[in-house]
Amino acid sequence: MMIYKLKYYTLFFFLINALVGIAGNDNYNKEIYTVKDIPNQRAINNVWVSNPHGILSSSEVSQIDQKVKQINTNTGYEIAVVVLDKINSSLPPFDFGLELFNTWGIGQKGKDNGLLVMVVLNPHNLTFITGSGTELVLSDAQTMEIDDNEMKPSFKNEKYAEGILKGLNVIESIFEGTYNPYNSSSSSTSSTPWYKIKMFLWYFGVVIVFFGIYLISLFISLIFVKDLHKRYHIIKFFNLLIFPILFPVPFLLIYFFNKMIMERWRNTVRFSPKNGEIMHKLEEDEEDEYLTQGQIKEETVKSIDYDVWVTEKHDDILILRYADWFNKYKKCPKCKYQTYFKEYDKTIVAATYSSSGIGERKYYCENCNHVKITTYYIPKLQRSSSSGGGGGSSWGGGSSSGGGSSSGW
């Protein structure tokens, strides 16, 4: 009889321990309604993988955790991996992931070099959220390519850890600048052409939109605007070099065509609105007689260029202003001319880990000699919490503006 009781108590003891073990395994089977329901394992025990439903084994969690910390050590990027059974939330997975990313603050503050990889099984969904800094290196299109070629084939076979590690390997090579899309672990040949087609369609669509806007602007200028100076400024926007650099076809041709007609409009003979007489444009050395000292200074520092048109008897004068968009000069708060610039920005007292610092900026106007000196506080230095050492630490305060991708499998 004593033996039966001993067996009974032993069985009861193992059952209780099993239940406690399940309950303690990352809140196993806990319902996920909000981002607060997901345990931030980095803040708890410095594990960068959250696996609240026990989908990954402890050894798989350890493998992935070691991988993301290795990537962090080699490249500086912070990667959080979250694997969930189900999200009982009204938010779509991408919006849920974006809220989770910004709630945890994945990545370093100021650098915003974080990445969230979130896998949800019911329904099947893989979401990438990139920090504002990370998306400059890891594009939305690349996350979709990694999604399709590297991770989903393993996910379809319920090999979730394998798929995550394959994706992380490619992400690491992108961060390190050694990525070669032709050497990816997936040998699928069908997705790459479709990816290229999608990129071409995106490029073609953007070109059509901007080309359409240009044609509309040109049409309005020619038909409805008689003032040549106003025409010039309506289409000036399309002479930004960003257009021919990003979209050489057709904007390289448009750039030179636009430049030609802008020059023509700028130099076309004017007629006096007072008496209808022909006006002629003065040479640079003749203009100063009709310009103010501030306007002459603007021309000297090359922030503004002026054309001066006069009639034969100089009884009517027309001064036209042509601003340079990209220069260091701003409008002076005192004399109102565009001759005001930041002369220096320097540290007076350096910030330390225990105290904030002080910086100083000096603004100066080359026309009226107006000076403005401002001081500002420099935040205390923060020790990096990105090392893989022992002890829990939270993420670095990064943020995302909505970069990434989300899709099912």
Short mmCIF file of C-alpha atoms in Angstrom, two decimals:
data_model
loop_
_atom_site.label_atom_id
_atom_site.label_comp_id
_atom_site.label_asym_id
_atom_site.label_seq_id
_atom_site.Cartn_x
_atom_site.Cartn_y
_atom_site.Cartn_z
CA MET A 1 0.00 0.00 0.00
CA MET A 2 2.87 2.36 0.80
CA ILE A 3 4.44 1.63 -2.61
CA TYR A 4 1.21 2.63 -4.42
CA LYS A 5 1.06 5.92 -2.47
CA LEU A 6 4.70 6.60 -3.30
CA LYS A 7 4.03 6.03 -7.00
CA TYR A 8 0.97 8.28 -6.81
CA TYR A 9 2.90 11.13 -5.17
CA THR A 10 5.77 10.72 -7.63
CA LEU A 11 3.38 10.93 -10.60
CA PHE A 12 1.67 13.97 -9.05
CA PHE A 13 5.04 15.65 -8.46
CA PHE A 14 6.14 15.20 -12.09
CA LEU A 15 2.78 16.44 -13.35
CA ILE A 16 2.98 19.62 -11.26
CA ASN A 17 6.55 20.24 -12.41
CA ALA A 18 5.54 19.77 -16.05
CA LEU A 19 2.71 22.27 -15.69
CA VAL A 20 4.97 24.78 -13.97
CA GLY A 21 7.59 24.26 -16.67
CA ILE A 22 5.04 24.92 -19.42
CA ALA A 23 3.72 28.00 -17.65
CA GLY A 24 7.22 29.31 -17.18
CA ASN A 25 8.25 28.71 -20.81
CA ASP A 26 7.89 32.26 -22.09
CA ASN A 27 4.24 32.42 -20.92
CA TYR A 28 3.39 29.39 -23.02
CA ASN A 29 -0.10 29.55 -24.62
CA LYS A 30 -0.69 33.06 -23.33
CA GLU A 31 -3.23 34.89 -25.48
CA ILE A 32 -1.71 37.79 -27.45
CA TYR A 33 -4.09 40.74 -27.68
CA THR A 34 -1.71 43.71 -27.52
CA VAL A 35 2.02 44.24 -27.86
CA LYS A 36 2.22 44.39 -24.05
CA ASP A 37 1.28 40.70 -23.96
CA ILE A 38 4.52 39.76 -25.70
CA PRO A 39 7.41 39.30 -23.24
CA ASN A 40 10.41 41.47 -24.06
CA GLN A 41 12.99 38.76 -23.39
CA ARG A 42 15.90 41.12 -23.84
CA ALA A 43 14.71 43.16 -20.85
CA ILE A 44 14.12 39.94 -18.87
CA ASN A 45 17.21 37.81 -19.53
CA ASN A 46 19.04 39.42 -22.49
CA VAL A 47 17.65 36.94 -25.00
CA TRP A 48 16.78 38.66 -28.29
CA VAL A 49 14.18 36.07 -29.26
CA SER A 50 10.63 36.08 -27.88
CA ASN A 51 8.94 32.69 -28.15
CA PRO A 52 5.87 32.97 -25.87
CA HIS A 53 3.99 30.01 -27.38
CA GLY A 54 6.92 27.58 -27.30
CA ILE A 55 6.95 27.09 -31.08
CA LEU A 56 10.74 26.99 -31.13
CA SER A 57 12.70 24.60 -28.95
CA SER A 58 15.12 25.98 -26.38
CA SER A 59 18.08 24.95 -28.54
CA GLU A 60 16.55 26.70 -31.58
CA VAL A 61 15.97 29.87 -29.54
CA SER A 62 19.62 29.70 -28.44
CA GLN A 63 20.81 29.30 -32.04
CA ILE A 64 18.81 32.28 -33.30
CA ASP A 65 19.78 34.37 -30.28
CA GLN A 66 23.47 33.69 -30.91
CA LYS A 67 23.04 34.59 -34.58
CA VAL A 68 21.37 37.99 -34.01
CA LYS A 69 23.97 38.87 -31.37
CA GLN A 70 26.74 37.89 -33.78
CA ILE A 71 25.20 40.18 -36.42
CA ASN A 72 25.02 42.96 -33.83
CA THR A 73 28.68 42.50 -32.90
CA ASN A 74 29.82 42.51 -36.54
CA THR A 75 27.56 45.22 -37.98
CA GLY A 76 25.95 47.15 -35.10
CA TYR A 77 22.36 46.38 -36.17
CA GLU A 78 19.89 45.18 -33.51
CA ILE A 79 17.52 42.39 -34.56
CA ALA A 80 14.57 41.15 -32.52
CA VAL A 81 12.91 37.87 -33.50
CA VAL A 82 9.36 37.16 -32.35
CA VAL A 83 7.57 33.86 -33.06
CA LEU A 84 3.85 33.65 -32.24
CA ASP A 85 1.10 31.11 -32.67
CA LYS A 86 -1.71 33.66 -33.06
CA ILE A 87 -2.45 37.36 -32.60
CA ASN A 88 -5.94 38.07 -31.26
CA SER A 89 -5.71 41.69 -32.34
CA SER A 90 -7.80 43.88 -34.61
CA LEU A 91 -4.57 45.24 -36.11
CA PRO A 92 -3.12 43.68 -39.30
CA PRO A 93 0.18 41.87 -38.60
CA PHE A 94 2.27 44.65 -40.16
CA ASP A 95 0.65 47.37 -38.02
CA PHE A 96 0.94 45.13 -34.96
CA GLY A 97 4.64 44.59 -35.71
CA LEU A 98 5.22 48.32 -36.23
CA GLU A 99 3.61 49.09 -32.87
CA LEU A 100 5.69 46.36 -31.20
CA PHE A 101 8.89 47.72 -32.81
CA ASN A 102 8.30 51.27 -31.57
CA THR A 103 7.06 50.12 -28.15
CA TRP A 104 10.23 48.15 -27.51
CA GLY A 105 12.44 50.75 -29.26
CA ILE A 106 14.46 48.24 -31.27
CA GLY A 107 17.76 49.72 -32.46
CA GLN A 108 19.90 52.53 -31.12
CA LYS A 109 18.37 55.95 -30.54
CA GLY A 110 19.42 58.39 -33.26
CA LYS A 111 20.74 55.63 -35.53
CA ASP A 112 17.38 53.76 -35.68
CA ASN A 113 19.29 50.66 -36.79
CA GLY A 114 16.79 48.05 -35.63
CA LEU A 115 14.99 45.18 -37.36
CA LEU A 116 12.02 43.11 -36.21
CA VAL A 117 11.39 39.67 -37.71
CA MET A 118 7.92 38.50 -36.62
CA VAL A 119 6.56 35.08 -37.54
CA VAL A 120 2.87 34.25 -36.90
CA LEU A 121 1.50 30.77 -37.57
CA ASN A 122 -2.26 31.37 -37.48
CA PRO A 123 -2.81 32.68 -40.03
CA HIS A 124 0.58 32.23 -41.67
CA ASN A 125 2.37 35.57 -41.79
CA LEU A 126 5.94 36.81 -41.93
CA THR A 127 6.53 40.49 -41.13
CA PHE A 128 9.71 42.56 -41.33
CA ILE A 129 9.81 46.00 -39.69
CA THR A 130 12.91 48.08 -40.40
CA GLY A 131 14.15 51.05 -38.41
CA SER A 132 14.41 54.39 -40.18
CA GLY A 133 18.17 53.88 -40.48
CA THR A 134 18.02 50.19 -41.35
CA GLU A 135 15.69 50.73 -44.33
CA LEU A 136 18.46 52.74 -46.03
CA VAL A 137 20.47 49.49 -46.21
CA LEU A 138 17.76 46.81 -46.19
CA SER A 139 15.04 47.90 -48.63
CA ASP A 140 11.40 46.79 -48.53
CA ALA A 141 11.96 44.98 -51.83
CA GLN A 142 14.89 43.04 -50.33
CA THR A 143 12.83 41.94 -47.33
CA MET A 144 10.21 40.57 -49.75
CA GLU A 145 12.91 38.77 -51.71
CA ILE A 146 14.35 37.22 -48.53
CA ASP A 147 10.80 36.36 -47.47
CA ASP A 148 10.03 34.51 -50.73
CA ASN A 149 13.38 32.91 -51.51
CA GLU A 150 14.95 32.12 -48.15
CA MET A 151 12.35 31.72 -45.43
CA LYS A 152 8.97 30.63 -46.75
CA PRO A 153 10.19 27.37 -48.35
CA SER A 154 11.28 26.20 -44.87
CA PHE A 155 8.15 27.60 -43.19
CA LYS A 156 5.95 25.57 -45.54
CA ASN A 157 7.66 22.47 -44.18
CA GLU A 158 7.16 23.73 -40.59
CA LYS A 159 10.93 24.24 -40.18
CA TYR A 160 10.62 27.67 -38.62
CA ALA A 161 14.06 27.95 -37.02
CA GLU A 162 15.71 26.83 -40.26
CA GLY A 163 13.83 29.50 -42.25
CA ILE A 164 14.65 32.23 -39.74
CA LEU A 165 18.36 31.35 -39.74
CA LYS A 166 18.47 31.29 -43.56
CA GLY A 167 16.89 34.73 -43.65
CA LEU A 168 19.30 36.05 -41.01
CA ASN A 169 22.28 34.79 -43.01
CA VAL A 170 21.20 36.83 -46.03
CA ILE A 171 20.40 39.87 -43.87
CA GLU A 172 23.87 39.65 -42.32
CA SER A 173 25.49 39.63 -45.77
CA ILE A 174 23.44 42.69 -46.78
CA PHE A 175 24.50 44.54 -43.62
CA GLU A 176 28.13 43.60 -44.27
CA GLY A 177 27.91 44.62 -47.94
CA THR A 178 28.78 41.16 -49.27
CA TYR A 179 25.33 40.10 -50.48
CA ASN A 180 25.19 38.38 -53.86
CA PRO A 181 21.60 37.56 -54.87
CA TYR A 182 22.82 34.83 -57.23
CA ASN A 183 24.40 32.91 -54.34
CA SER A 184 21.37 32.87 -52.03
CA SER A 185 20.46 29.61 -50.32
CA SER A 186 17.28 29.24 -52.35
CA SER A 187 17.76 28.02 -55.92
CA SER A 188 14.29 29.14 -57.00
CA THR A 189 14.42 30.65 -60.49
CA SER A 190 10.78 31.65 -60.82
CA SER A 191 10.66 34.39 -58.16
CA THR A 192 13.67 36.36 -59.36
CA PRO A 193 12.27 37.25 -62.80
CA TRP A 194 8.95 38.23 -61.20
CA TYR A 195 10.81 40.37 -58.70
CA LYS A 196 12.61 42.11 -61.57
CA ILE A 197 9.31 42.61 -63.37
CA LYS A 198 7.80 44.20 -60.26
CA MET A 199 10.79 46.52 -59.92
CA PHE A 200 10.51 47.51 -63.59
CA LEU A 201 6.77 48.19 -63.22
CA TRP A 202 7.46 50.31 -60.13
CA TYR A 203 10.17 52.26 -61.98
CA PHE A 204 7.94 52.69 -65.05
CA GLY A 205 5.02 53.85 -62.89
CA VAL A 206 7.09 56.49 -61.08
CA VAL A 207 8.50 57.76 -64.38
CA ILE A 208 5.00 58.03 -65.89
CA VAL A 209 3.71 59.99 -62.87
CA PHE A 210 6.56 62.54 -62.86
CA PHE A 211 6.59 62.80 -66.66
CA GLY A 212 2.85 63.48 -66.58
CA ILE A 213 3.30 66.18 -63.93
CA TYR A 214 6.05 67.76 -66.06
CA LEU A 215 3.86 67.82 -69.19
CA ILE A 216 0.97 69.38 -67.25
CA SER A 217 3.29 72.03 -65.76
CA LEU A 218 4.75 72.81 -69.18
CA PHE A 219 1.27 73.03 -70.74
CA ILE A 220 0.01 75.40 -68.02
CA SER A 221 3.14 77.56 -68.41
CA LEU A 222 2.79 77.87 -72.17
CA ILE A 223 -0.99 78.36 -72.36
CA PHE A 224 -2.02 80.21 -69.22
CA VAL A 225 1.08 82.07 -67.98
CA LYS A 226 2.25 85.05 -70.01
CA ASP A 227 4.88 86.26 -67.55
CA LEU A 228 8.16 84.63 -68.65
CA HIS A 229 9.65 85.01 -65.17
CA LYS A 230 6.77 83.01 -63.65
CA ARG A 231 7.04 80.39 -66.41
CA TYR A 232 10.71 79.96 -65.54
CA HIS A 233 9.95 79.20 -61.90
CA ILE A 234 7.05 76.84 -62.63
CA ILE A 235 9.26 74.33 -64.46
CA LYS A 236 12.47 75.05 -62.50
CA PHE A 237 11.66 72.14 -60.16
CA PHE A 238 12.23 69.62 -62.98
CA ASN A 239 15.82 70.76 -63.43
CA LEU A 240 16.84 69.22 -60.12
CA LEU A 241 19.63 66.72 -60.83
CA ILE A 242 17.84 64.07 -58.78
CA PHE A 243 15.54 63.35 -61.74
CA PRO A 244 18.17 62.50 -64.38
CA ILE A 245 20.21 60.60 -61.78
CA LEU A 246 17.35 58.36 -60.61
CA PHE A 247 15.44 58.22 -63.90
CA PRO A 248 17.89 58.84 -66.77
CA VAL A 249 15.18 57.77 -69.20
CA PRO A 250 13.51 60.14 -70.07
CA PHE A 251 14.60 62.83 -67.57
CA LEU A 252 18.14 63.22 -68.92
CA LEU A 253 16.63 64.48 -72.17
CA ILE A 254 14.06 66.56 -70.27
CA TYR A 255 16.85 68.12 -68.19
CA PHE A 256 18.64 69.55 -71.23
CA PHE A 257 15.38 70.53 -72.96
CA ASN A 258 14.16 72.25 -69.80
CA LYS A 259 17.46 74.05 -69.37
CA MET A 260 17.28 75.32 -72.94
CA ILE A 261 13.74 76.76 -72.69
CA MET A 262 14.45 78.24 -69.23
CA GLU A 263 17.44 80.10 -70.66
CA ARG A 264 15.33 81.27 -73.57
CA TRP A 265 12.57 82.57 -71.29
CA ARG A 266 15.12 84.29 -69.06
CA ASN A 267 16.76 86.11 -71.97
CA THR A 268 13.72 86.87 -74.14
CA VAL A 269 13.30 90.60 -74.79
CA ARG A 270 10.89 92.30 -72.39
CA PHE A 271 8.53 95.20 -73.07
CA SER A 272 7.87 97.96 -70.59
CA PRO A 273 4.45 97.73 -68.93
CA LYS A 274 4.56 101.52 -68.59
CA ASN A 275 5.11 102.64 -72.18
CA GLY A 276 5.44 99.45 -74.21
CA GLU A 277 9.05 100.20 -75.18
CA ILE A 278 11.63 97.48 -75.68
CA MET A 279 13.79 96.74 -72.62
CA HIS A 280 17.30 95.32 -72.72
CA LYS A 281 19.15 93.35 -70.06
CA LEU A 282 22.18 94.95 -68.43
CA GLU A 283 25.54 93.25 -68.05
CA GLU A 284 26.70 92.19 -64.59
CA ASP A 285 28.97 95.22 -64.15
CA GLU A 286 26.12 97.56 -65.13
CA GLU A 287 23.52 96.15 -62.73
CA ASP A 288 24.95 97.47 -59.46
CA GLU A 289 23.68 101.00 -60.17
CA TYR A 290 20.09 99.72 -59.84
CA LEU A 291 20.53 97.16 -57.06
CA THR A 292 20.53 97.79 -53.32
CA GLN A 293 23.60 97.04 -51.24
CA GLY A 294 21.87 93.92 -49.88
CA GLN A 295 21.07 92.67 -53.39
CA ILE A 296 24.67 93.24 -54.47
CA LYS A 297 25.84 91.23 -51.45
CA GLU A 298 23.40 88.40 -52.35
CA GLU A 299 24.96 88.24 -55.80
CA THR A 300 28.45 88.33 -54.29
CA VAL A 301 27.79 85.29 -52.05
CA LYS A 302 25.84 83.64 -54.92
CA SER A 303 22.64 83.06 -52.96
CA ILE A 304 20.55 85.15 -55.40
CA ASP A 305 21.18 86.25 -58.98
CA TYR A 306 19.44 89.33 -60.36
CA ASP A 307 18.64 90.36 -63.92
CA VAL A 308 18.09 94.06 -64.50
CA TRP A 309 16.08 95.17 -67.55
CA VAL A 310 15.83 98.85 -68.58
CA THR A 311 14.25 100.88 -71.38
CA GLU A 312 16.32 102.97 -73.76
CA LYS A 313 15.85 106.12 -71.68
CA HIS A 314 16.06 104.25 -68.38
CA ASP A 315 12.58 105.49 -67.44
CA ASP A 316 11.40 102.00 -66.58
CA ILE A 317 13.40 99.40 -64.65
CA LEU A 318 12.57 95.72 -64.10
CA ILE A 319 14.54 93.68 -61.54
CA LEU A 320 14.01 89.91 -61.67
CA ARG A 321 15.15 87.59 -58.91
CA TYR A 322 16.59 84.07 -59.49
CA ALA A 323 17.34 82.17 -56.29
CA ASP A 324 19.78 79.31 -55.91
CA TRP A 325 18.00 76.51 -54.05
CA PHE A 326 21.09 74.86 -52.60
CA ASN A 327 23.37 77.15 -50.66
CA LYS A 328 24.24 77.81 -47.04
CA TYR A 329 22.59 81.24 -46.85
CA LYS A 330 19.17 81.99 -45.32
CA LYS A 331 17.16 85.18 -44.98
CA CYS A 332 18.62 87.44 -42.29
CA PRO A 333 16.11 88.20 -39.50
CA LYS A 334 17.40 91.78 -39.37
CA CYS A 335 18.04 93.03 -42.93
CA LYS A 336 15.88 90.38 -44.68
CA TYR A 337 18.49 89.61 -47.34
CA GLN A 338 19.65 86.06 -48.05
CA THR A 339 23.13 86.56 -46.63
CA TYR A 340 22.73 84.91 -43.20
CA PHE A 341 24.54 81.66 -42.46
CA LYS A 342 25.75 79.40 -39.65
CA GLU A 343 29.41 80.29 -39.11
CA TYR A 344 30.15 77.48 -36.66
CA ASP A 345 28.63 74.83 -34.43
CA LYS A 346 31.04 73.65 -31.76
CA THR A 347 31.16 71.88 -28.41
CA ILE A 348 32.02 74.11 -25.45
CA VAL A 349 31.70 71.47 -22.71
CA ALA A 350 31.83 67.83 -23.78
CA ALA A 351 29.09 65.49 -22.56
CA THR A 352 30.08 62.58 -20.32
CA TYR A 353 28.28 59.53 -18.97
CA SER A 354 27.49 61.45 -15.77
CA SER A 355 26.72 64.96 -17.06
CA SER A 356 25.36 66.74 -20.11
CA GLY A 357 27.48 69.02 -22.27
CA ILE A 358 27.08 72.47 -23.81
CA GLY A 359 27.28 73.41 -27.49
CA GLU A 360 27.38 76.78 -29.20
CA ARG A 361 26.21 77.95 -32.64
CA LYS A 362 27.06 81.27 -34.25
CA TYR A 363 25.03 82.84 -37.07
CA TYR A 364 26.36 85.78 -39.07
CA CYS A 365 24.98 88.05 -41.80
CA GLU A 366 27.49 89.12 -44.44
CA ASN A 367 25.33 92.09 -45.41
CA CYS A 368 24.42 93.85 -42.15
CA ASN A 369 26.94 92.05 -39.85
CA HIS A 370 24.12 90.86 -37.59
CA VAL A 371 25.40 88.20 -35.15
CA LYS A 372 23.41 85.67 -33.18
CA ILE A 373 25.03 83.19 -30.78
CA THR A 374 22.95 80.41 -29.23
CA THR A 375 23.88 77.72 -26.72
CA TYR A 376 22.28 74.33 -26.34
CA TYR A 377 22.58 71.27 -24.12
CA ILE A 378 24.16 68.05 -25.34
CA PRO A 379 22.55 64.93 -23.77
CA LYS A 380 24.61 62.72 -21.49
CA LEU A 381 26.40 59.84 -23.17
CA GLN A 382 24.63 56.50 -22.93
CA ARG A 383 26.46 53.25 -22.63
CA SER A 384 25.57 50.80 -25.36
CA SER A 385 23.18 48.09 -24.25
CA SER A 386 23.80 46.02 -27.37
CA SER A 387 26.49 43.66 -26.08
CA GLY A 388 25.63 40.02 -25.67
CA GLY A 389 26.86 39.81 -22.07
CA GLY A 390 24.83 38.44 -19.18
CA GLY A 391 22.03 40.27 -17.43
CA GLY A 392 18.84 41.71 -18.89
CA SER A 393 18.88 45.02 -20.75
CA SER A 394 16.29 46.69 -22.91
CA TRP A 395 16.56 47.89 -26.49
CA GLY A 396 18.31 51.16 -27.35
CA GLY A 397 15.33 53.42 -28.12
CA GLY A 398 15.22 53.14 -31.92
CA SER A 399 12.15 53.83 -34.04
CA SER A 400 10.59 52.92 -37.38
CA SER A 401 8.63 55.09 -39.78
CA GLY A 402 6.96 52.09 -41.41
CA GLY A 403 9.63 50.39 -43.51
CA GLY A 404 9.48 46.65 -44.16
CA SER A 405 7.05 44.13 -45.59
CA SER A 406 4.41 41.62 -44.59
CA SER A 407 2.95 38.61 -46.40
CA GLY A 408 1.59 35.12 -45.88
CA TRP A 409 2.76 31.71 -47.04
#
